[in-house]
Structure formats: C-alpha cells, structure tokens
Amino acid sequence: MNWDERLNKVIDYIEVNLDGDIDLDQAAHLMYQPKESFLRTFSFIANMTVVEYIRKRRMTLAALELQNHAVKIIDLAMKYGYESPESFTRAFKAIHGVSPSTARKKGTKLSLFPRISCSITIKGEMKMNYQMEKDNNQTVNLSGFQWKVMKSPNLTPVDNCYYLASKWLKSNRTKLLDLGTGLGQNAIYFSKQGFQVSALDISEYGIEYLNNWAAKENLSIDTKVGDMLCLPYPDQSFDCVFANHVISHTDSQGIKKVISEIKRVLRPDGEVYLTFCSKESTDFKEKTFPMFDKDTLICQDELEKGIPHFYVDLADLEELLADFDVELIKHIEYYNSFQKKHRREKFYYINAKLRVME
C-alpha cells in the first residue's frame, strides 16, 4: 500500500469518528508507523498537526449542525469532545470568528474546512511532491439557488409533472407541497390542473417571483420562505410532496432530517416525488469539489457555490426510504456530446408511497 493510500485511510478513520473518540495510536497503526513518526509525517504533508485538523473538521460539522438543526450548544460540546459549552464556544470562535449562537442566524458566513485527501507524485529517483487537496475559505450558502442572476431561467414545468398530475388526480391526491419551488413553474402547473398547492423555498427572490406570477395567472398558491430541514406545516398536511432537485442540497445528517420532515407532513398513504444525485456522477467519483463528509460535496460552480450536494447509490436509497414503498425509480444520465471531456451527471428519480404503519 502506498503512502498516499495509507494516509487517506487515516483520514477516513478520522472522518467516521469525528463525533467520538479518535485514537491516534490506531491512526498511526493505519499509517504503519510509530505514533511519533506518524505525527511528524501528518504535519509535514498536511502543513498542520493532526490535532488541528481534527479540531477544524469538528468545528465545521458543528457549524453545519447549528445552521441546519435545532441542536443545543451543550449537546454539540459533548458530542465533539468538549468538557463545557464555554470551551466549545472558544474553539468555535477561534475557527469561525463568531459565536455558536450567531452561527445559527440565516446568512451567517462561516469558515468551513472540508476533509482533505492526499495524492503523491514521484519524479526522478528521489523527489516526492505531496499535494493535500483542501480549501480553507468555504462558506455556507443559505440563500438557495441564485435565481436573480440568471439571464433566462427555464420556466417550463419538468416532464414528470404531467405524468404525476394525472396519476395523483386519479387517486384524489390533490393537496400538494412543491418543496424547493424555485421560481415556481411546477407549482403554477399543478395549480392550473386543480391541485391545492403550497410552495416553499429558502430563496426570498424565488417566492416573490412566484407570488407575482400566480397573481397574474389569478391562481391561489400558499407560498412560504422556509428551510426544508424544518417544514412550517402541521403533521399530515399533504397528499403528495413534489421535490425536484431539492433535497440533495444538504449533508449526510441533513438528508435524514429532510426525509423525516417529509414523512411528518405527509398524510398516511401519501406519495412523494424525489430526486437524488447519483454516486456515479463524475463530480462524486472524482471528488471534483471539496468534501464535507463521505457522501457530500460542496459545489464550486458559480450559481451554486457553497451549496452542499448529497450523493446516493441504491443501497443508500433503500435505507433512506425504508418507510416508503417505491413505485418507480429511474437512474438517468445527462451529458453534452459536444464536450471534449464528458462530465457525467446522473440522478435518481423516485415516485414512492408512504407506508401505512399498523
């Protein structure tokens, strides 16, 4: 096993234990080195101590939890190995420049540190060039997709709207939530077909755009600005939830919360339409963007810069949708055949029914 492979195994070990105990003797064992040698090797290659790396990664995950979950600071302190909220707060401010309570506020920019990976290039007989792939200047984007800067957004409903509208109307599922509505083209379509539509998005611009559009069409759509991690609706409010390229914009912890919220607001036997980023995509397979956990990348494209993308395979879907009966699943690849180097983009499209618990 090469040095870079060994070090990447060490990083994997650290990542899966960030919310528990990390045994540096075990890490050294994975590196096939005595502990003292391992500590020097890590510092030399990463340009930081392993303790510093662990602290930055823990404070990154803590920041994401604060912004995406209703978690207590004392619970985060204990989770990430701090004896008191005060010591946790000091460590948090040292990394992010703000207190944990300030970090909860929407739009707060935080200095997030993605996991690192190691590659080694050997030139000649003696020289080794180490490269640690990292970016210390990430920030969380909590304003959603940047619709305002798009010159000509596509306002046509997605193809699956036509099939789902017919299917759901026939089964008398008419109360619909368009989750992550964007500019609202799908909400407008469903409303025109006779659905009682509620539409939610984190983008204030998107919701304002939809409100103006609905008014011109003389349509009644209940709109809200809100976060998919905490849906502002009572239990069992909807017959169906439509979420096209939305719920993947979170991390491995957030996706479970989103699906839990969807189940909460669905009526028994309600249906969902969900899409997920596939692990067969080029960005995930080649780790094109910085990683926050083993299944999440942080996009660096202009319109989605700073937004997390969570990726799945079939085994992940089986676990995440354990309370649903999947009626239809498609695995579709999109590509531009004129590109010299093909960037593979692949997604899962799923129609499922919430299982009635006896």
Coordinates of C-alpha atoms in Angstrom, one line a residue:
M1 CA 0.0 0.0 0.0
N2 CA 1.4 3.4 -1.0
W3 CA 1.9 6.3 1.5
D4 CA -1.0 8.3 0.0
E5 CA -3.3 5.3 0.3
R6 CA -2.3 4.8 3.9
L7 CA -2.8 8.5 4.7
N8 CA -6.2 8.5 3.1
K9 CA -7.2 5.5 5.2
V10 CA -6.1 7.6 8.3
I11 CA -8.3 10.5 7.0
D12 CA -11.2 8.0 6.5
Y13 CA -10.8 6.8 10.1
I14 CA -10.7 10.3 11.5
E15 CA -13.8 11.3 9.5
V16 CA -16.0 8.5 10.7
N17 CA -15.0 9.2 14.3
L18 CA -15.3 13.0 14.5
D19 CA -18.2 12.7 16.9
G20 CA -16.5 10.1 19.0
D21 CA -13.0 9.1 20.3
I22 CA -10.1 9.3 17.9
D23 CA -7.2 7.0 18.9
L24 CA -4.0 8.4 17.5
D25 CA -2.3 5.1 18.2
Q26 CA -4.9 3.5 15.9
A27 CA -4.3 6.2 13.3
A28 CA -0.5 5.6 13.4
H29 CA -1.2 1.8 13.0
L30 CA -3.2 2.5 9.8
M31 CA -0.1 4.5 8.6
Y32 CA 2.2 1.6 9.5
Q33 CA 4.3 4.0 11.6
P34 CA 5.1 4.6 15.3
K35 CA 2.9 7.3 16.8
E36 CA 5.7 9.9 16.9
S37 CA 6.7 9.3 13.3
F38 CA 3.1 9.4 12.2
L39 CA 2.5 12.8 13.9
R40 CA 5.6 14.2 12.1
T41 CA 4.5 12.8 8.8
F42 CA 1.0 14.2 9.0
S43 CA 2.2 17.6 10.0
F44 CA 4.8 17.6 7.2
I45 CA 2.3 16.6 4.5
A46 CA -0.8 18.5 5.7
N47 CA 1.0 21.6 6.9
M48 CA -0.9 21.3 10.2
T49 CA -0.9 18.9 13.1
V50 CA -3.4 16.1 13.2
V51 CA -5.0 17.6 16.3
E52 CA -5.5 20.9 14.4
Y53 CA -7.1 19.0 11.5
I54 CA -9.5 17.2 13.8
R55 CA -10.4 20.4 15.5
K56 CA -11.2 22.2 12.2
R57 CA -13.2 19.3 10.9
R58 CA -15.2 19.1 14.2
M59 CA -15.9 22.8 14.2
T60 CA -17.0 22.5 10.5
L61 CA -19.5 19.8 11.3
A62 CA -20.7 21.7 14.4
A63 CA -21.3 24.8 12.3
L64 CA -23.4 22.8 9.8
E65 CA -25.4 21.3 12.6
L66 CA -26.1 24.7 14.1
Q67 CA -27.3 26.1 10.8
N68 CA -29.4 23.1 9.8
H69 CA -30.7 21.6 13.1
A70 CA -32.3 22.8 16.3
V71 CA -29.4 21.4 18.4
K72 CA -28.4 22.7 21.8
I73 CA -24.9 24.1 22.2
I74 CA -24.2 22.0 25.3
D75 CA -25.1 18.9 23.3
L76 CA -22.7 19.9 20.5
A77 CA -20.0 20.5 23.0
M78 CA -20.3 17.0 24.5
K79 CA -20.7 15.4 21.0
Y80 CA -17.4 16.8 19.8
G81 CA -15.4 16.2 23.0
Y82 CA -15.5 19.5 24.9
E83 CA -15.9 19.5 28.7
S84 CA -18.2 22.6 28.7
P85 CA -20.1 24.9 26.4
E86 CA -17.6 27.6 27.2
S87 CA -14.6 25.7 26.0
F88 CA -16.6 24.7 22.9
T89 CA -17.6 28.3 22.2
R90 CA -13.9 29.4 22.5
A91 CA -12.8 26.8 20.0
F92 CA -15.8 27.6 17.7
K93 CA -14.9 31.4 17.7
A94 CA -11.3 30.6 17.0
I95 CA -12.2 28.9 13.8
H96 CA -15.3 30.8 12.6
G97 CA -14.9 34.2 14.1
V98 CA -18.4 34.2 15.5
S99 CA -20.1 32.6 18.5
P100 CA -22.2 29.4 18.0
S101 CA -25.4 31.4 18.8
T102 CA -24.5 33.9 16.0
A103 CA -23.9 31.0 13.6
R104 CA -27.5 29.9 13.8
K105 CA -28.7 33.1 12.0
K106 CA -29.6 32.7 8.4
G107 CA -26.9 34.1 6.0
T108 CA -24.1 33.9 8.6
K109 CA -20.9 33.1 6.7
L110 CA -18.6 30.6 8.3
S111 CA -15.1 29.4 7.6
L112 CA -15.6 25.7 6.8
F113 CA -12.8 23.2 6.3
P114 CA -13.5 20.3 4.0
R115 CA -11.9 16.9 4.5
I116 CA -8.5 16.5 2.9
S117 CA -7.2 13.8 0.6
C118 CA -3.7 13.1 -0.3
S119 CA -2.0 12.3 -3.7
I120 CA 1.7 11.8 -4.2
T121 CA 3.6 12.4 -7.4
I122 CA 7.1 10.9 -7.7
K123 CA 9.6 12.5 -10.1
G124 CA 13.0 11.1 -10.8
E125 CA 14.6 8.8 -8.2
M126 CA 14.3 10.8 -5.0
K127 CA 11.9 13.7 -5.2
M128 CA 8.4 13.4 -3.9
N129 CA 5.7 16.1 -4.3
Y130 CA 2.9 15.9 -1.8
Q131 CA -0.4 17.6 -2.5
M132 CA -3.1 18.0 0.1
E133 CA -6.4 18.9 -1.6
K134 CA -8.2 21.4 0.6
D135 CA -9.8 24.8 0.6
N136 CA -9.9 26.8 3.8
N137 CA -12.2 29.5 2.6
Q138 CA -15.6 27.8 2.1
T139 CA -18.8 29.4 3.3
V140 CA -22.3 28.1 3.7
N141 CA -24.7 29.4 1.2
L142 CA -28.1 29.6 2.9
S143 CA -29.8 31.8 0.3
G144 CA -30.6 29.0 -2.1
F145 CA -30.0 29.0 -5.8
Q146 CA -29.1 32.4 -7.2
W147 CA -32.2 32.8 -9.4
K148 CA -31.7 36.6 -9.5
V149 CA -28.5 36.5 -11.6
M150 CA -29.9 34.0 -14.2
K151 CA -30.4 35.8 -17.5
S152 CA -33.0 33.4 -19.0
P153 CA -34.3 30.8 -16.5
N154 CA -36.3 27.8 -17.8
L155 CA -39.9 28.3 -16.7
T156 CA -41.3 25.1 -18.3
P157 CA -42.5 22.5 -15.8
V158 CA -40.4 19.4 -15.6
D159 CA -41.6 16.5 -17.7
N160 CA -42.6 14.3 -14.7
C161 CA -45.2 16.9 -13.7
Y162 CA -47.5 15.8 -16.5
Y163 CA -47.5 12.1 -15.5
L164 CA -47.7 12.8 -11.8
A165 CA -50.6 15.3 -12.1
S166 CA -52.6 12.7 -14.0
K167 CA -51.7 9.9 -11.6
W168 CA -52.4 11.9 -8.4
L169 CA -55.6 13.4 -9.6
K170 CA -57.0 10.0 -10.4
S171 CA -56.2 8.8 -6.9
N172 CA -57.7 12.0 -5.4
R173 CA -54.4 13.3 -4.0
T174 CA -54.9 17.0 -4.6
K175 CA -53.3 18.7 -1.6
L176 CA -49.7 19.2 -2.8
L177 CA -46.5 20.7 -1.4
D178 CA -44.0 21.9 -4.0
L179 CA -40.8 21.7 -1.9
G180 CA -38.0 23.9 -3.1
T181 CA -40.3 25.5 -5.6
G182 CA -37.6 27.8 -7.1
L183 CA -39.3 30.3 -9.4
G184 CA -42.5 28.2 -9.2
Q185 CA -43.1 26.8 -12.7
N186 CA -44.1 23.4 -11.3
A187 CA -46.3 25.0 -8.6
I188 CA -48.0 27.0 -11.4
Y189 CA -48.6 23.9 -13.5
F190 CA -50.1 21.9 -10.6
S191 CA -52.3 24.7 -9.6
K192 CA -53.7 25.1 -13.1
Q193 CA -54.5 21.3 -13.0
G194 CA -56.7 21.8 -10.0
F195 CA -54.3 21.0 -7.1
Q196 CA -54.4 22.9 -3.9
V197 CA -50.7 23.9 -3.9
S198 CA -48.4 25.1 -1.2
A199 CA -44.9 26.1 -2.3
L200 CA -41.8 26.5 -0.1
D201 CA -38.3 27.8 -0.9
I202 CA -35.4 29.2 1.0
S203 CA -35.0 31.9 -1.6
E204 CA -37.0 35.1 -0.9
Y205 CA -36.4 36.1 -4.5
G206 CA -37.9 32.9 -5.8
I207 CA -41.0 33.1 -3.6
E208 CA -41.6 36.8 -4.6
Y209 CA -41.3 35.8 -8.3
L210 CA -43.8 33.0 -7.8
N211 CA -46.2 35.3 -6.0
N212 CA -46.2 37.8 -8.8
W213 CA -46.6 35.1 -11.4
A214 CA -49.5 33.5 -9.6
A215 CA -51.2 36.9 -9.2
K216 CA -51.0 37.4 -13.0
E217 CA -52.5 34.0 -13.6
N218 CA -55.2 34.6 -11.0
L219 CA -54.1 31.4 -9.1
S220 CA -54.2 30.8 -5.4
I221 CA -50.9 29.3 -4.1
D222 CA -49.9 29.3 -0.5
T223 CA -46.2 30.4 -0.5
K224 CA -43.7 30.4 2.3
V225 CA -40.0 31.2 2.6
G226 CA -38.5 28.4 4.7
D227 CA -36.0 25.7 5.3
M228 CA -36.7 22.1 4.2
L229 CA -35.0 20.9 7.4
C230 CA -37.9 22.3 9.4
L231 CA -41.1 22.5 7.3
P232 CA -43.5 25.1 8.6
Y233 CA -46.6 22.9 8.2
P234 CA -48.6 20.8 10.7
D235 CA -48.4 17.0 10.7
Q236 CA -50.2 15.2 7.8
S237 CA -50.9 18.3 5.8
F238 CA -50.4 17.0 2.3
D239 CA -51.5 14.2 0.0
C240 CA -48.3 14.5 -2.0
V241 CA -44.9 16.2 -1.9
F242 CA -43.0 17.2 -5.1
A243 CA -39.3 17.9 -4.7
N244 CA -37.3 18.1 -7.9
H245 CA -33.5 18.5 -7.4
V246 CA -34.0 19.9 -3.9
I247 CA -33.4 17.5 -1.0
S248 CA -29.9 16.7 -2.2
H249 CA -28.8 20.2 -1.1
T250 CA -27.8 19.1 2.4
D251 CA -25.3 16.7 4.0
S252 CA -25.5 13.1 5.4
Q253 CA -27.1 14.2 8.6
G254 CA -29.5 16.8 6.9
I255 CA -30.9 14.3 4.4
K256 CA -32.3 12.2 7.2
K257 CA -33.9 15.2 8.8
V258 CA -35.4 16.3 5.5
I259 CA -37.0 12.9 4.8
S260 CA -38.2 12.8 8.4
E261 CA -39.9 16.2 7.9
I262 CA -41.5 15.0 4.6
K263 CA -42.9 11.9 6.3
R264 CA -44.3 14.1 9.1
V265 CA -46.2 16.4 6.8
L266 CA -47.5 13.6 4.5
R267 CA -50.9 12.0 5.2
P268 CA -51.0 8.2 5.5
D269 CA -50.6 6.6 2.1
G270 CA -49.3 9.9 0.7
E271 CA -46.9 10.0 -2.2
V272 CA -43.6 11.7 -2.9
Y273 CA -41.6 12.6 -6.0
L274 CA -37.9 12.9 -5.0
T275 CA -34.6 13.2 -6.9
F276 CA -31.2 12.4 -5.7
C277 CA -27.6 13.0 -7.0
S278 CA -26.1 9.7 -8.0
K279 CA -22.7 8.5 -6.8
E280 CA -22.0 7.5 -10.5
S281 CA -21.7 11.2 -11.3
T282 CA -18.2 12.4 -12.3
D283 CA -18.1 15.1 -9.6
F284 CA -18.6 12.5 -6.9
K285 CA -16.4 9.7 -8.3
E286 CA -13.5 12.1 -9.0
K287 CA -14.1 14.3 -5.9
T288 CA -14.2 17.4 -8.2
F289 CA -15.4 19.6 -5.3
P290 CA -14.4 19.7 -1.6
M291 CA -15.9 17.0 0.6
F292 CA -17.7 17.6 3.9
D293 CA -18.5 14.0 4.7
K294 CA -18.2 10.8 2.8
D295 CA -21.3 11.4 0.8
T296 CA -21.4 15.2 0.5
L297 CA -19.5 17.6 -1.8
I298 CA -19.7 21.4 -1.7
C299 CA -20.3 22.8 -5.1
Q300 CA -18.0 25.5 -6.5
D301 CA -19.9 26.3 -9.7
E302 CA -20.9 29.9 -10.0
L303 CA -24.6 29.6 -9.4
E304 CA -24.4 27.0 -6.6
K305 CA -21.2 28.0 -5.0
G306 CA -21.1 26.9 -1.3
I307 CA -24.2 24.7 -1.6
P308 CA -23.9 21.1 -0.4
H309 CA -24.7 18.2 -2.7
F310 CA -25.5 14.8 -1.1
Y311 CA -25.0 11.7 -3.3
V312 CA -26.5 8.2 -3.1
D313 CA -26.5 4.7 -4.5
L314 CA -29.2 2.1 -4.4
A315 CA -28.2 0.8 -1.0
D316 CA -28.4 4.4 0.4
L317 CA -31.8 4.9 -1.1
E318 CA -33.1 1.6 0.4
E319 CA -32.0 2.8 3.8
L320 CA -33.3 6.4 3.5
L321 CA -36.6 5.4 2.1
A322 CA -37.2 2.4 4.4
D323 CA -40.7 3.7 5.3
F324 CA -41.8 4.1 1.7
D325 CA -42.9 1.7 -1.0
V326 CA -41.1 2.7 -4.1
E327 CA -43.4 2.6 -7.2
L328 CA -41.0 3.9 -9.8
I329 CA -37.3 4.6 -9.8
K330 CA -35.3 5.9 -12.8
H331 CA -31.5 6.3 -13.0
I332 CA -30.8 8.9 -15.7
E333 CA -27.6 10.3 -17.1
Y334 CA -27.3 13.7 -18.7
Y335 CA -24.5 14.8 -21.0
N336 CA -23.3 17.2 -23.6
S337 CA -22.0 15.1 -26.5
F338 CA -20.0 18.1 -27.9
Q339 CA -17.8 18.3 -24.8
K340 CA -14.3 17.2 -25.3
K341 CA -14.2 15.7 -21.8
H342 CA -17.5 14.3 -20.7
R343 CA -18.7 15.3 -17.3
R344 CA -21.1 12.7 -16.3
E345 CA -24.2 13.9 -14.4
K346 CA -26.5 11.2 -13.1
F347 CA -29.6 11.3 -11.0
Y348 CA -32.2 9.1 -9.4
Y349 CA -35.9 10.0 -9.9
I350 CA -38.3 8.3 -7.5
N351 CA -42.0 8.1 -7.0
A352 CA -42.9 6.4 -3.7
K353 CA -45.8 5.9 -1.3
L354 CA -45.5 6.4 2.4
R355 CA -46.1 3.0 4.0
V356 CA -49.1 3.0 6.4
M357 CA -47.9 1.9 9.8
E358 CA -50.1 -0.6 11.6

